[in-house]
PDB file of C-alpha atoms in Angstrom:
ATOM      1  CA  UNK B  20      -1.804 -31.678  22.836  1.00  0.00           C
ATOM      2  CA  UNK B  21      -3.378 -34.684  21.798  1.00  0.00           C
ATOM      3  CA  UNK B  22      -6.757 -34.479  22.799  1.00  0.00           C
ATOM      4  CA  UNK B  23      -6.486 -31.088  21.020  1.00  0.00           C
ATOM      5  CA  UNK B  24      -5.425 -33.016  17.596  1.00  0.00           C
ATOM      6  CA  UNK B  25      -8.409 -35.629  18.598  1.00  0.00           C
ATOM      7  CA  UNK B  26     -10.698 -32.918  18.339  1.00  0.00           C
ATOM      8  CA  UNK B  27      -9.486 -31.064  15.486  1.00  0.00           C
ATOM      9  CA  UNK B  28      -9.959 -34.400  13.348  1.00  0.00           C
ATOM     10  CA  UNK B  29     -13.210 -34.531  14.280  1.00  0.00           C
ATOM     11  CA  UNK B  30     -14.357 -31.060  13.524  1.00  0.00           C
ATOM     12  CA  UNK B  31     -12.394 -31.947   9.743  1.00  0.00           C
ATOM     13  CA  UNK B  32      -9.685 -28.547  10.997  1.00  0.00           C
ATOM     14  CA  UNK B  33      -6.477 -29.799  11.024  1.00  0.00           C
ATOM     15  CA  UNK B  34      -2.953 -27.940  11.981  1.00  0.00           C
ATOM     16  CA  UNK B  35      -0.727 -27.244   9.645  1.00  0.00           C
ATOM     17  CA  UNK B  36       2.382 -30.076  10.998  1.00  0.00           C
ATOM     18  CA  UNK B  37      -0.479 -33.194  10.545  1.00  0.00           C
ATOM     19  CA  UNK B  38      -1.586 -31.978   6.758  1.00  0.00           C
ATOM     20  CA  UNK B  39       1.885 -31.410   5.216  1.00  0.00           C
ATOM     21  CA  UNK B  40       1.119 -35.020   3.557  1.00  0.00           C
ATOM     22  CA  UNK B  41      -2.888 -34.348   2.711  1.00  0.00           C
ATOM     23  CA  UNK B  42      -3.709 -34.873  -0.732  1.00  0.00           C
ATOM     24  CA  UNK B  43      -6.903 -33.363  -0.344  1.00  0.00           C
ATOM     25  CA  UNK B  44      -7.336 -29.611  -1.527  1.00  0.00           C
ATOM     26  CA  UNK B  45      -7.423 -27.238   1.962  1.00  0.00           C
ATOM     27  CA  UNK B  46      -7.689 -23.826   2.477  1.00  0.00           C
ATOM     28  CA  UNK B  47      -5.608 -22.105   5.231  1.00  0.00           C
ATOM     29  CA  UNK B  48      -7.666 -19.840   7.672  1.00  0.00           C
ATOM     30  CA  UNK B  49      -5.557 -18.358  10.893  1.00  0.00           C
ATOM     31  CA  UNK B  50      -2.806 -21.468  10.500  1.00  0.00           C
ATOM     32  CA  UNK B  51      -5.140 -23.920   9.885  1.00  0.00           C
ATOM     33  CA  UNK B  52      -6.164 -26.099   7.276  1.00  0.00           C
ATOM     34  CA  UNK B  53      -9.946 -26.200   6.747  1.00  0.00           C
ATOM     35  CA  UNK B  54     -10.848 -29.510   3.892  1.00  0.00           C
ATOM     36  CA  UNK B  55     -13.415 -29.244   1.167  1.00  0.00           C
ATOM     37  CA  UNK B  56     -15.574 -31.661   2.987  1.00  0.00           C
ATOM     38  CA  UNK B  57     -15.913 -28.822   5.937  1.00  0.00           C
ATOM     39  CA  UNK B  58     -16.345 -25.853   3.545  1.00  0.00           C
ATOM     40  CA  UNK B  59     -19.223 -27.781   1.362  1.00  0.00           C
ATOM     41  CA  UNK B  60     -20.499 -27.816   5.272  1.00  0.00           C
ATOM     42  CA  UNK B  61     -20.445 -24.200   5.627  1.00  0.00           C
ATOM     43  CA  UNK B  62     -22.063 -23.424   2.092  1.00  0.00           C
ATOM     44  CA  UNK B  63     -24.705 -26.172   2.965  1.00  0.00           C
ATOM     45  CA  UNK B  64     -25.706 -24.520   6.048  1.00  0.00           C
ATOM     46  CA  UNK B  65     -25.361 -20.994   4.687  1.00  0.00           C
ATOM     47  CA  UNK B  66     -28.002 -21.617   1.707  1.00  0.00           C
ATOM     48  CA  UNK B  67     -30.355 -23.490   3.912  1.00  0.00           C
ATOM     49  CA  UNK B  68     -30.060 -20.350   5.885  1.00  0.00           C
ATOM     50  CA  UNK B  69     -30.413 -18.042   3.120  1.00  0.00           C
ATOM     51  CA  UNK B  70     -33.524 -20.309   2.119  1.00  0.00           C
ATOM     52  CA  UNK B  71     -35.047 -19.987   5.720  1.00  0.00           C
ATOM     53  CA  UNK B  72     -34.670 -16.017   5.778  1.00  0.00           C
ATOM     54  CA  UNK B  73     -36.507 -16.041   2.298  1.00  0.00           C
ATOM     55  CA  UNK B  74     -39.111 -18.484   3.339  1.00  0.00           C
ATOM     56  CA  UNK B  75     -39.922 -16.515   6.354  1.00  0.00           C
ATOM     57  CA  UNK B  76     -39.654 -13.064   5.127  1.00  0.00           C
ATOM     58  CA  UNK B  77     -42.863 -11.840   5.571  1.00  0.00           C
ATOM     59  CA  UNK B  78     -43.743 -13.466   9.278  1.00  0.00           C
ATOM     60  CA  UNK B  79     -40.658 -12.428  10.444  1.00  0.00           C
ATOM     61  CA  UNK B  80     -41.513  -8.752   9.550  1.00  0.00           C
ATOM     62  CA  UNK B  81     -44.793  -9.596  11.925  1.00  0.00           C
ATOM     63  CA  UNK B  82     -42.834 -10.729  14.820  1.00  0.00           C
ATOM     64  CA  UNK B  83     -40.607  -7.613  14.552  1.00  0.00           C
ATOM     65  CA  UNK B  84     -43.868  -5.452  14.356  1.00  0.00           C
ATOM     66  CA  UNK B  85     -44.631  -6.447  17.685  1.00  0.00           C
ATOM     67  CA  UNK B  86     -41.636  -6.823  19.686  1.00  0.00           C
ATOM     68  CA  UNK B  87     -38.585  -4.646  20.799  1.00  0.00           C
ATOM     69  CA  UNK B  88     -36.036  -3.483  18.030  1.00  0.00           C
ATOM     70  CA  UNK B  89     -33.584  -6.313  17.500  1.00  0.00           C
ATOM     71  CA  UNK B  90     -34.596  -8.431  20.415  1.00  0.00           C
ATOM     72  CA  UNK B  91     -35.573 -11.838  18.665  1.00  0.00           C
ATOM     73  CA  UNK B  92     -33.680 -14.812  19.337  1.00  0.00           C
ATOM     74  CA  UNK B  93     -34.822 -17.702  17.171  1.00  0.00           C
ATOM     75  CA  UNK B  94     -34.700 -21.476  18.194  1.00  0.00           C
ATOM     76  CA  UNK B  95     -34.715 -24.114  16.233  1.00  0.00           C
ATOM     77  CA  UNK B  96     -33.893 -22.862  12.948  1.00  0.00           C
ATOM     78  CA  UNK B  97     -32.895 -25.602  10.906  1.00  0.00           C
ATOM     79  CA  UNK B  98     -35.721 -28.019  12.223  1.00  0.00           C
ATOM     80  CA  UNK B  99     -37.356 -30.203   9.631  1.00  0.00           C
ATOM     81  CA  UNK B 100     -39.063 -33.481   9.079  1.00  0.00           C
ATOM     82  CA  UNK B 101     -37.787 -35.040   6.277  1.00  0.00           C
ATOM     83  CA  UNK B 102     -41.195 -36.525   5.305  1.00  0.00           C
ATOM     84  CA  UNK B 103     -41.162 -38.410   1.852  1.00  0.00           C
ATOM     85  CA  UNK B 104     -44.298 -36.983   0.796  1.00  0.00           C
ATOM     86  CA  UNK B 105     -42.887 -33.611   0.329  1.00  0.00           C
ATOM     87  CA  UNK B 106     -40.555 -34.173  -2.042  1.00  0.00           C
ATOM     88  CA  UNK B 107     -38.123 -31.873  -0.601  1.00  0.00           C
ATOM     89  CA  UNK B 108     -37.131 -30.400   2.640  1.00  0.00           C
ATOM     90  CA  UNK B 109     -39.629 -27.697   3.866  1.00  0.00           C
ATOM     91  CA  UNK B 110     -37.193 -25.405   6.074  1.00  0.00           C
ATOM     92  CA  UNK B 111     -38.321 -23.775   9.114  1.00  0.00           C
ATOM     93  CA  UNK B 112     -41.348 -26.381   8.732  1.00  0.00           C
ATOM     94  CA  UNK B 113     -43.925 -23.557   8.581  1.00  0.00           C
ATOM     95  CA  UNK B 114     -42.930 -22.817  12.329  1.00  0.00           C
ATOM     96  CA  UNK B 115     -40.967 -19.394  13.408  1.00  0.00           C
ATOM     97  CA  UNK B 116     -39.787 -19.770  17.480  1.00  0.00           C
ATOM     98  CA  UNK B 117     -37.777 -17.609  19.885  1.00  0.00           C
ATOM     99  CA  UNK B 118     -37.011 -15.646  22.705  1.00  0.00           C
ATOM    100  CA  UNK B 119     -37.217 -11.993  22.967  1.00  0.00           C
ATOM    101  CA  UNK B 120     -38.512  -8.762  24.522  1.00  0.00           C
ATOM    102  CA  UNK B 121     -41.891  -6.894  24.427  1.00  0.00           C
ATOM    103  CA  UNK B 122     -41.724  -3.513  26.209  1.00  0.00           C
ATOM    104  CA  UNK B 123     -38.779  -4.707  28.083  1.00  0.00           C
ATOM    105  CA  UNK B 124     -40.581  -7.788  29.036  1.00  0.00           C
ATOM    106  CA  UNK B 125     -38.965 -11.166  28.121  1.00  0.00           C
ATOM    107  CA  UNK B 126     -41.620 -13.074  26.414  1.00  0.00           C
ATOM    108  CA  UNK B 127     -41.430 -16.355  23.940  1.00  0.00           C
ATOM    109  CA  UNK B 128     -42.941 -16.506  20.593  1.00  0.00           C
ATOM    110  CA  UNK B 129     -44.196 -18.868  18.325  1.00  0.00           C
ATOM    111  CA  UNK B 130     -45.188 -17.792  14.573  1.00  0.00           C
ATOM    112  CA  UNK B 131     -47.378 -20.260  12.331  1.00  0.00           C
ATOM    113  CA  UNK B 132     -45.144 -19.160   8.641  1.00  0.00           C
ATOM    114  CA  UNK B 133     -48.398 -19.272   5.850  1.00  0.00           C
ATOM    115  CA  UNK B 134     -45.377 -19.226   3.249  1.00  0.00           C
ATOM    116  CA  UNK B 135     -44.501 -22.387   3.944  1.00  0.00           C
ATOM    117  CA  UNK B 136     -46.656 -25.490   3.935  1.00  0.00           C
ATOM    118  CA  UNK B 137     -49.579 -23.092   4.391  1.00  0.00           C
ATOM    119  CA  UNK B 138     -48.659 -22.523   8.092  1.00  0.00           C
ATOM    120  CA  UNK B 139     -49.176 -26.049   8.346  1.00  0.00           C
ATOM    121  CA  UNK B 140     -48.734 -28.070  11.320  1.00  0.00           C
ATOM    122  CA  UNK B 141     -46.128 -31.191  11.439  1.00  0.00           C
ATOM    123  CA  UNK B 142     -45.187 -33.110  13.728  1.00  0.00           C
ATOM    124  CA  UNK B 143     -41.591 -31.715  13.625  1.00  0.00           C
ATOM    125  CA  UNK B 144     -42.933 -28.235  14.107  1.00  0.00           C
ATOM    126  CA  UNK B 145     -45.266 -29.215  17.080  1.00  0.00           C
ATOM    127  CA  UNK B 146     -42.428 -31.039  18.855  1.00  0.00           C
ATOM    128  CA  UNK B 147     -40.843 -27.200  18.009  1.00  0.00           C
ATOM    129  CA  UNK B 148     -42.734 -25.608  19.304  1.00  0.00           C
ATOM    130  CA  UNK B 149     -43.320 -27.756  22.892  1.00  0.00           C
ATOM    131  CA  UNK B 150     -39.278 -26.824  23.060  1.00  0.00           C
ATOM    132  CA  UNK B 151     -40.120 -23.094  22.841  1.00  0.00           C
ATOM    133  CA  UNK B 152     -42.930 -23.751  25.512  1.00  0.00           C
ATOM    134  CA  UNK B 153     -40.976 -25.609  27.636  1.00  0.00           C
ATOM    135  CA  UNK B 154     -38.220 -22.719  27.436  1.00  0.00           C
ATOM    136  CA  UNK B 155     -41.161 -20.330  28.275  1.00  0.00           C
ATOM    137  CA  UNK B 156     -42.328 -22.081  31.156  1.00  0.00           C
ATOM    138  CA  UNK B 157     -38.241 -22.041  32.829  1.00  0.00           C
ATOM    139  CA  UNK B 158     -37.825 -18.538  32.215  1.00  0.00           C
ATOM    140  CA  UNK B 159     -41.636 -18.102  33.526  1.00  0.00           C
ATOM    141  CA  UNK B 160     -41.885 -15.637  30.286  1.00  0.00           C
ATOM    142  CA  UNK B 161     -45.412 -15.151  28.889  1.00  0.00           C
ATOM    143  CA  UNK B 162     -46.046 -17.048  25.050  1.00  0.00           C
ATOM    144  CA  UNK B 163     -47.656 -15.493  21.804  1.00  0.00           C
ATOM    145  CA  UNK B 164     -48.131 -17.222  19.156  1.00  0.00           C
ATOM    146  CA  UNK B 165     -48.832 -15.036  16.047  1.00  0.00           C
ATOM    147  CA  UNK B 166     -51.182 -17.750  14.088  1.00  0.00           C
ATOM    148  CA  UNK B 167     -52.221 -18.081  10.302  1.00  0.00           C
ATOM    149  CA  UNK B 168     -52.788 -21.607   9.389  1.00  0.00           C
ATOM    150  CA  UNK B 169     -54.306 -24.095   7.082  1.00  0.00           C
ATOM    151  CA  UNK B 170     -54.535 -26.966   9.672  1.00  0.00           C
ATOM    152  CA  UNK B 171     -51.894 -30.429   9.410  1.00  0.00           C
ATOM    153  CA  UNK B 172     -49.969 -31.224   6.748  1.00  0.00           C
ATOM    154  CA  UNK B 173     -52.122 -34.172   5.310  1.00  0.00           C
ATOM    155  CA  UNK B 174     -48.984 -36.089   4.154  1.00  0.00           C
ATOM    156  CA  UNK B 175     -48.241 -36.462   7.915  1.00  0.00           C
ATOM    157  CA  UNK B 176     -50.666 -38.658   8.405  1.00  0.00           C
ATOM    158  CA  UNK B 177     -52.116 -39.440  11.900  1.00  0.00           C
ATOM    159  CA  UNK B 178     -48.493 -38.604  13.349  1.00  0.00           C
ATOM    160  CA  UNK B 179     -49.302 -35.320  13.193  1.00  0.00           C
ATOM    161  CA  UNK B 180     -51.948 -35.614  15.363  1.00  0.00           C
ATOM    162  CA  UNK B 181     -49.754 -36.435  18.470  1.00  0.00           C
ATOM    163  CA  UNK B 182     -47.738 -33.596  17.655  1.00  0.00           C
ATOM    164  CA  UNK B 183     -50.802 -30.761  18.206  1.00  0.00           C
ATOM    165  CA  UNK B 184     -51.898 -33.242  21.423  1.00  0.00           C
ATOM    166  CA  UNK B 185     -47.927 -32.614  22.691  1.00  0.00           C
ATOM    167  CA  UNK B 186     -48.594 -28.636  22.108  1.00  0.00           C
ATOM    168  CA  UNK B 187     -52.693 -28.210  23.323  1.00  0.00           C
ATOM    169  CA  UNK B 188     -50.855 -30.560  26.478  1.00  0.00           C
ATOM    170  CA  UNK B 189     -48.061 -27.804  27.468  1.00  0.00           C
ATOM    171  CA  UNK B 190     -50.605 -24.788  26.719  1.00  0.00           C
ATOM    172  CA  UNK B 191     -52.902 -26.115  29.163  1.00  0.00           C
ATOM    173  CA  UNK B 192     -49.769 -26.643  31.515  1.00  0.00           C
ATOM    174  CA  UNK B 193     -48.909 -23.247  31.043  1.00  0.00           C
ATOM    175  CA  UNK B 194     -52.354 -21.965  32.082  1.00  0.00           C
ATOM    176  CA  UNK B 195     -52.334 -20.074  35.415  1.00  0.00           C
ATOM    177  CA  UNK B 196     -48.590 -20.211  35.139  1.00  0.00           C
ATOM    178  CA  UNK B 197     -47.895 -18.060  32.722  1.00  0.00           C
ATOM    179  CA  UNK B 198     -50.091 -15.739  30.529  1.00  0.00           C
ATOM    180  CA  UNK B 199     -50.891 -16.783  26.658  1.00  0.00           C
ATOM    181  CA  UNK B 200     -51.996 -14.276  23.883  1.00  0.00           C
ATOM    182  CA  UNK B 201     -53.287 -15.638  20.441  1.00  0.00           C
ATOM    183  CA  UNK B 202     -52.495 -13.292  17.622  1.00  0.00           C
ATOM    184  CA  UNK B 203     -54.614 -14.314  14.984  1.00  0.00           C
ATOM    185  CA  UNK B 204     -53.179 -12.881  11.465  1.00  0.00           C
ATOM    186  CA  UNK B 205     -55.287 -14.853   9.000  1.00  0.00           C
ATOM    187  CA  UNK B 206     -57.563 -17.442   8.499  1.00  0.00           C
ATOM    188  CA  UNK B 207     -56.629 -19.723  11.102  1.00  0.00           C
ATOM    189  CA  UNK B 208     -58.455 -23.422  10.219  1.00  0.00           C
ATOM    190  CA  UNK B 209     -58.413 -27.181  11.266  1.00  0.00           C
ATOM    191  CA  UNK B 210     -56.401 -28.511  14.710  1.00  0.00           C
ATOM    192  CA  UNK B 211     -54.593 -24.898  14.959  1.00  0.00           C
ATOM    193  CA  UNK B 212     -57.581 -23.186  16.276  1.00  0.00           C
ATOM    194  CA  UNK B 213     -57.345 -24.959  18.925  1.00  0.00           C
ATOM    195  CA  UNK B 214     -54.528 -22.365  19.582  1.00  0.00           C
ATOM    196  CA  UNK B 215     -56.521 -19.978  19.912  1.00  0.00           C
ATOM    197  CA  UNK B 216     -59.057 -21.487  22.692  1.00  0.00           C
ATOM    198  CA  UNK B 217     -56.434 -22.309  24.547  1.00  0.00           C
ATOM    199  CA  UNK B 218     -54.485 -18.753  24.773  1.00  0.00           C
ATOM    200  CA  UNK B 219     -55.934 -16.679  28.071  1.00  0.00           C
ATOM    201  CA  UNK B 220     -56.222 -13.720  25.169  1.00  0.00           C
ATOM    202  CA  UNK B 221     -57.008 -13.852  21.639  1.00  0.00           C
ATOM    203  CA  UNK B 222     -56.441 -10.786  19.196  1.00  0.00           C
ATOM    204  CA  UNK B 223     -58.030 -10.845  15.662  1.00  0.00           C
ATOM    205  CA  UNK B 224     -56.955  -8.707  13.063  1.00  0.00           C
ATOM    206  CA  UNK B 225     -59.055  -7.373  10.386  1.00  0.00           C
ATOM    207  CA  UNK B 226     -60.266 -10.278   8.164  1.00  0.00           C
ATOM    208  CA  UNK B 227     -59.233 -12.738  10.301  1.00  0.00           C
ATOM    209  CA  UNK B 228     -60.939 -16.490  10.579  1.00  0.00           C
ATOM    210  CA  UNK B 229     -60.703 -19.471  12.800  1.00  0.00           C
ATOM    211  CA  UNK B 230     -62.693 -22.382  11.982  1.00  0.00           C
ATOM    212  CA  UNK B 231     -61.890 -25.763  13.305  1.00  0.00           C
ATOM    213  CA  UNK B 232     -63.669 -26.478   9.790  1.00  0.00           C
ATOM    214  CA  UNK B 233     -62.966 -24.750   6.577  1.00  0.00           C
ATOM    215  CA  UNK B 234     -65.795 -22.345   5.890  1.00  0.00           C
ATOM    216  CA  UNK B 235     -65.906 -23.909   2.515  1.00  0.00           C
ATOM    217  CA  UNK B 236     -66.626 -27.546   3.649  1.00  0.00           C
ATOM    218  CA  UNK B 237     -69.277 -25.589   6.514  1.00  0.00           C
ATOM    219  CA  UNK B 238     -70.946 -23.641   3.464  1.00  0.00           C
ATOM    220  CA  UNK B 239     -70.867 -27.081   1.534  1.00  0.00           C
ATOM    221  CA  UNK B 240     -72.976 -28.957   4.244  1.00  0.00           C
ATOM    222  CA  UNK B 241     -74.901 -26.202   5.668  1.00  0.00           C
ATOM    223  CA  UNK B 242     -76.110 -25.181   1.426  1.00  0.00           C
ATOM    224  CA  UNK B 243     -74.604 -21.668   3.292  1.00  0.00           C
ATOM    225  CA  UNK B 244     -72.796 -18.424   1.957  1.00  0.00           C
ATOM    226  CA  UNK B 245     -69.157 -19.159   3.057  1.00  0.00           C
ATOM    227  CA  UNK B 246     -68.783 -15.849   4.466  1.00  0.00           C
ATOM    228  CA  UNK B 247     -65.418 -16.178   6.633  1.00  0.00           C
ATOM    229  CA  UNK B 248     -66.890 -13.226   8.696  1.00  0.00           C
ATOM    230  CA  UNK B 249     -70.061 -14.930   9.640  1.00  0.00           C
ATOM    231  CA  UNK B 250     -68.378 -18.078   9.940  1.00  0.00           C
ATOM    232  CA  UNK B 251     -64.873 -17.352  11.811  1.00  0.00           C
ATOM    233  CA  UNK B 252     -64.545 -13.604  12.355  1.00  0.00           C
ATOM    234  CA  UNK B 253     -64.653 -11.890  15.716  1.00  0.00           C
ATOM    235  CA  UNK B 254     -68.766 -11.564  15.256  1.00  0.00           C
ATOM    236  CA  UNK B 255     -69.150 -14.658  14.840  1.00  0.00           C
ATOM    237  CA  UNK B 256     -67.547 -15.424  18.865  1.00  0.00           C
ATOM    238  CA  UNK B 257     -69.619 -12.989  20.151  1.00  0.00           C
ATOM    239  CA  UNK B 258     -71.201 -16.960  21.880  1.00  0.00           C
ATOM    240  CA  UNK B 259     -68.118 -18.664  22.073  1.00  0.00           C
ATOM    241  CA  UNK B 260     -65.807 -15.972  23.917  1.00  0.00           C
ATOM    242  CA  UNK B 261     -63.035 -16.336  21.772  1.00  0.00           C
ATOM    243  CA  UNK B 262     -61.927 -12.978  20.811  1.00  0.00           C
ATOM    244  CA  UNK B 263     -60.438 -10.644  23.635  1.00  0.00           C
ATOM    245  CA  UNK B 264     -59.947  -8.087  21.570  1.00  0.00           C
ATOM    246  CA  UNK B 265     -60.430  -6.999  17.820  1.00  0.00           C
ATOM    247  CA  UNK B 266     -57.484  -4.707  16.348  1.00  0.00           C
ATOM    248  CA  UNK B 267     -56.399  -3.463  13.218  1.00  0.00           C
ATOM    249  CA  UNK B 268     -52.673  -3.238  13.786  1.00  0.00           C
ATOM    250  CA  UNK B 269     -50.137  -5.175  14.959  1.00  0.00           C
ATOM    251  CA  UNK B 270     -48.778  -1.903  16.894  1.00  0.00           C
ATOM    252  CA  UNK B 271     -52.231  -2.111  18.971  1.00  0.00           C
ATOM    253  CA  UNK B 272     -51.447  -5.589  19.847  1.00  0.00           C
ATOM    254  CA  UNK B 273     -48.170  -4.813  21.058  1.00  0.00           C
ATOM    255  CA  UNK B 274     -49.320  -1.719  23.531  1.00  0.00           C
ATOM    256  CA  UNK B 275     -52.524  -4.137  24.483  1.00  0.00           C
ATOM    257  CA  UNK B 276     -50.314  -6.837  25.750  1.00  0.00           C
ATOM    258  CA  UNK B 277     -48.409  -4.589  27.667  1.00  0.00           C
ATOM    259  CA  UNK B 278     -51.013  -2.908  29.067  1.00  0.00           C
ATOM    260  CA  UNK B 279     -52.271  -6.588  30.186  1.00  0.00           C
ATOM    261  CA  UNK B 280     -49.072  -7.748  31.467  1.00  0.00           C
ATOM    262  CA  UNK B 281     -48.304  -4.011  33.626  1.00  0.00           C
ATOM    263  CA  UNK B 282     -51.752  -5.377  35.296  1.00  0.00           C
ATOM    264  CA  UNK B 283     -50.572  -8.791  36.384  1.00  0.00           C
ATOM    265  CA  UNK B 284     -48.850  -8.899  39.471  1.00  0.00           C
ATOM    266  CA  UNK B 285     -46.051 -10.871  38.418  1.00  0.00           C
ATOM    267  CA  UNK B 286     -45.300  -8.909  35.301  1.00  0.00           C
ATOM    268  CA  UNK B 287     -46.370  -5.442  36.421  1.00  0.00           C
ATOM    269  CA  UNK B 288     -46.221  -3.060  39.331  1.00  0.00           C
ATOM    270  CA  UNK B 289     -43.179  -2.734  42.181  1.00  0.00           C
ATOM    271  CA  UNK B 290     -42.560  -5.779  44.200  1.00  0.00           C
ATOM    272  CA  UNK B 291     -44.234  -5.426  47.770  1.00  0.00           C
ATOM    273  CA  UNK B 292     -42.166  -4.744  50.970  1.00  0.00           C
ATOM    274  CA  UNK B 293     -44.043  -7.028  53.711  1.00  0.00           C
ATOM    275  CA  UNK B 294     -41.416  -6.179  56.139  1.00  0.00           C
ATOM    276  CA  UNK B 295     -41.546 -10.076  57.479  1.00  0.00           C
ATOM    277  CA  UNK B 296     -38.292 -11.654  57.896  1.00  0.00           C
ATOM    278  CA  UNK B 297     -36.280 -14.016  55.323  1.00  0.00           C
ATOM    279  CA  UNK B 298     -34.462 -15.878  58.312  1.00  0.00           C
ATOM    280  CA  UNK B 299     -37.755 -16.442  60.518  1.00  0.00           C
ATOM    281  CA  UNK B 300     -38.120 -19.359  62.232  1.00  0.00           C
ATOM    282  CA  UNK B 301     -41.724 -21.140  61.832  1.00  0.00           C
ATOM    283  CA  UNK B 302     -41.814 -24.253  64.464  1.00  0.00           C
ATOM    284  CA  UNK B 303     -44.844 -25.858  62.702  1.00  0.00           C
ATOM    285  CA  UNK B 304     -42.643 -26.782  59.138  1.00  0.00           C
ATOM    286  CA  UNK B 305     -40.288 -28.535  61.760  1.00  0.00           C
ATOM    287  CA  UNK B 306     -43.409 -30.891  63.329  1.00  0.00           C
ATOM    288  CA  UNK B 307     -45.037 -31.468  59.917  1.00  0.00           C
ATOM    289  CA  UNK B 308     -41.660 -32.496  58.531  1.00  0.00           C
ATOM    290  CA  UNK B 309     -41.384 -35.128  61.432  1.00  0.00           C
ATOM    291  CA  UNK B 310     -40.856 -38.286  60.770  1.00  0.00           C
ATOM    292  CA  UNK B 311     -43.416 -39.422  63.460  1.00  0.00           C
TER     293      UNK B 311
END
């Protein structure tokens, strides 16, 4: 009984018996007392989640374009880094993550928001996303990152830059491991194209850019048109192999990475009967793991 009071102090719910002294103002829900201190809690968290669902409106819509109906599990919600130069909290970061299902397939995504920050990159967000990439890489589920992004946040400073090292480190782990497809929704600039060259896939969508360099600051050197097409569009990989495929809807991504994924072996196809045995014995294991 009394590690149960313990731990209804701590969680600011107390029984009814301990608060019939309490000054404070409670509210009773199901026979106990909940304080003001817990319910400013609650409305806290419930209008930086209203914020969050605003913020992110429009990129969730593109995540739910391309997977199964009511299959997203977001991580990592509430992440943010608190930096001073932004004057206020930027929720979500500029970073969308979770878990859910593509044709059936379980499959991890990672969404660069352009409605916040730009789509820019902190060093928060990267650490974000290396979570959902590490989560990928237990459940062995294939990553795609649905991408439109200004670069870094400039008011991270260099911090950032160990942040996109972390991320360009765990998709290179992933490679071989499991499969990586690049959606690219916009224009796509600075240290997050390097998203894109390291997906095994990349899918540009009409008017779509990456540039590791903004066309503007190319055009400005170059005394160039800064013509995103020629600069960063699919035509202008035709050298560098970056696009896989060019699309015009998210639907055709969705079928295209299914498609992909019913050819790998480990995603597609019935499992092989080999008709070997599970219990056989194999003397050599037993004189290689010899201590002599």
């Amino acid at each position: 009984m009394q590690n149960k009071i313990n731990f209804l102090r701590r969680k600011n719910i107390f029984p009814l018996f301990l608060l019939q002294n309490y000054s404070s103002e409670c509210i009773i829900i199901d026979e106990y007392y909940i304080t003001e201190e817990l319910m400013d809690k609650i409305s806290l968290l419930q209008s930086r989640r209203n914020a969050l669902l605003q913020a992110g409106e429009a990129v969730r819509k593109s995540v739910s374009a391309l997977i199964d109906a009511d299959s997203f599990v977001e991580t990592d919600s509430f992440s943010f880094s608190g930096n001073e130069f932004y004057g206020e909290n930027a929720e979500g970061e500029g970073v969308v993550t979770g878990l859910a299902t593509l044709v059936d397939t379980p499959v991890a995504i990672v969404a660069l928001n352009a409605a916040v920050l730009s789509g820019g990159l902190t060093l928060a967000g990267c650490k974000k996303i290396v979570k959902c990439l590490e989560k990928a890489e237990n459940a062995s589920a294939p990553v795609v990152y649905l991408l439109s992004s200004q670069g870094v946040v400039a008011g991270e400073g260099v911090n950032v830059l160990e942040g996109v090292a972390e991320v360009v480190a765990k998709m290179d782990e992933l490679k071989g491991y499991v499969p990586q497809f690049a959606v690219v929704l916009g224009d796509v600039l600075g240290s997050a194209s390097l998203f894109v060259a390291e997906a095994d896939y990349a899918y540009y969508l009409k008017d779509s850019c990456v540039s590791y360099a903004s066309p503007l600051v190319i055009a400005a050197k170059s005394n160039l048109s800064a013509d995103k097409a020629k600069i960063g569009g699919a035509a202008a990989t035709e050298y560098t192999n970056l696009a896989t495929f060019t699309v015009e809807s998210l639907e055709e991504v969705k079928d295209s990475i299914a498609n992909v994924l019913n050819v790998l072996p480990a995603y597609g196809g019935e499992l092989l009967e080999t008709g070997d045995d599970l219990n056989r014995a194999f003397p050599g294991l037993n004189e290689k793991a010899c201590a002599k």
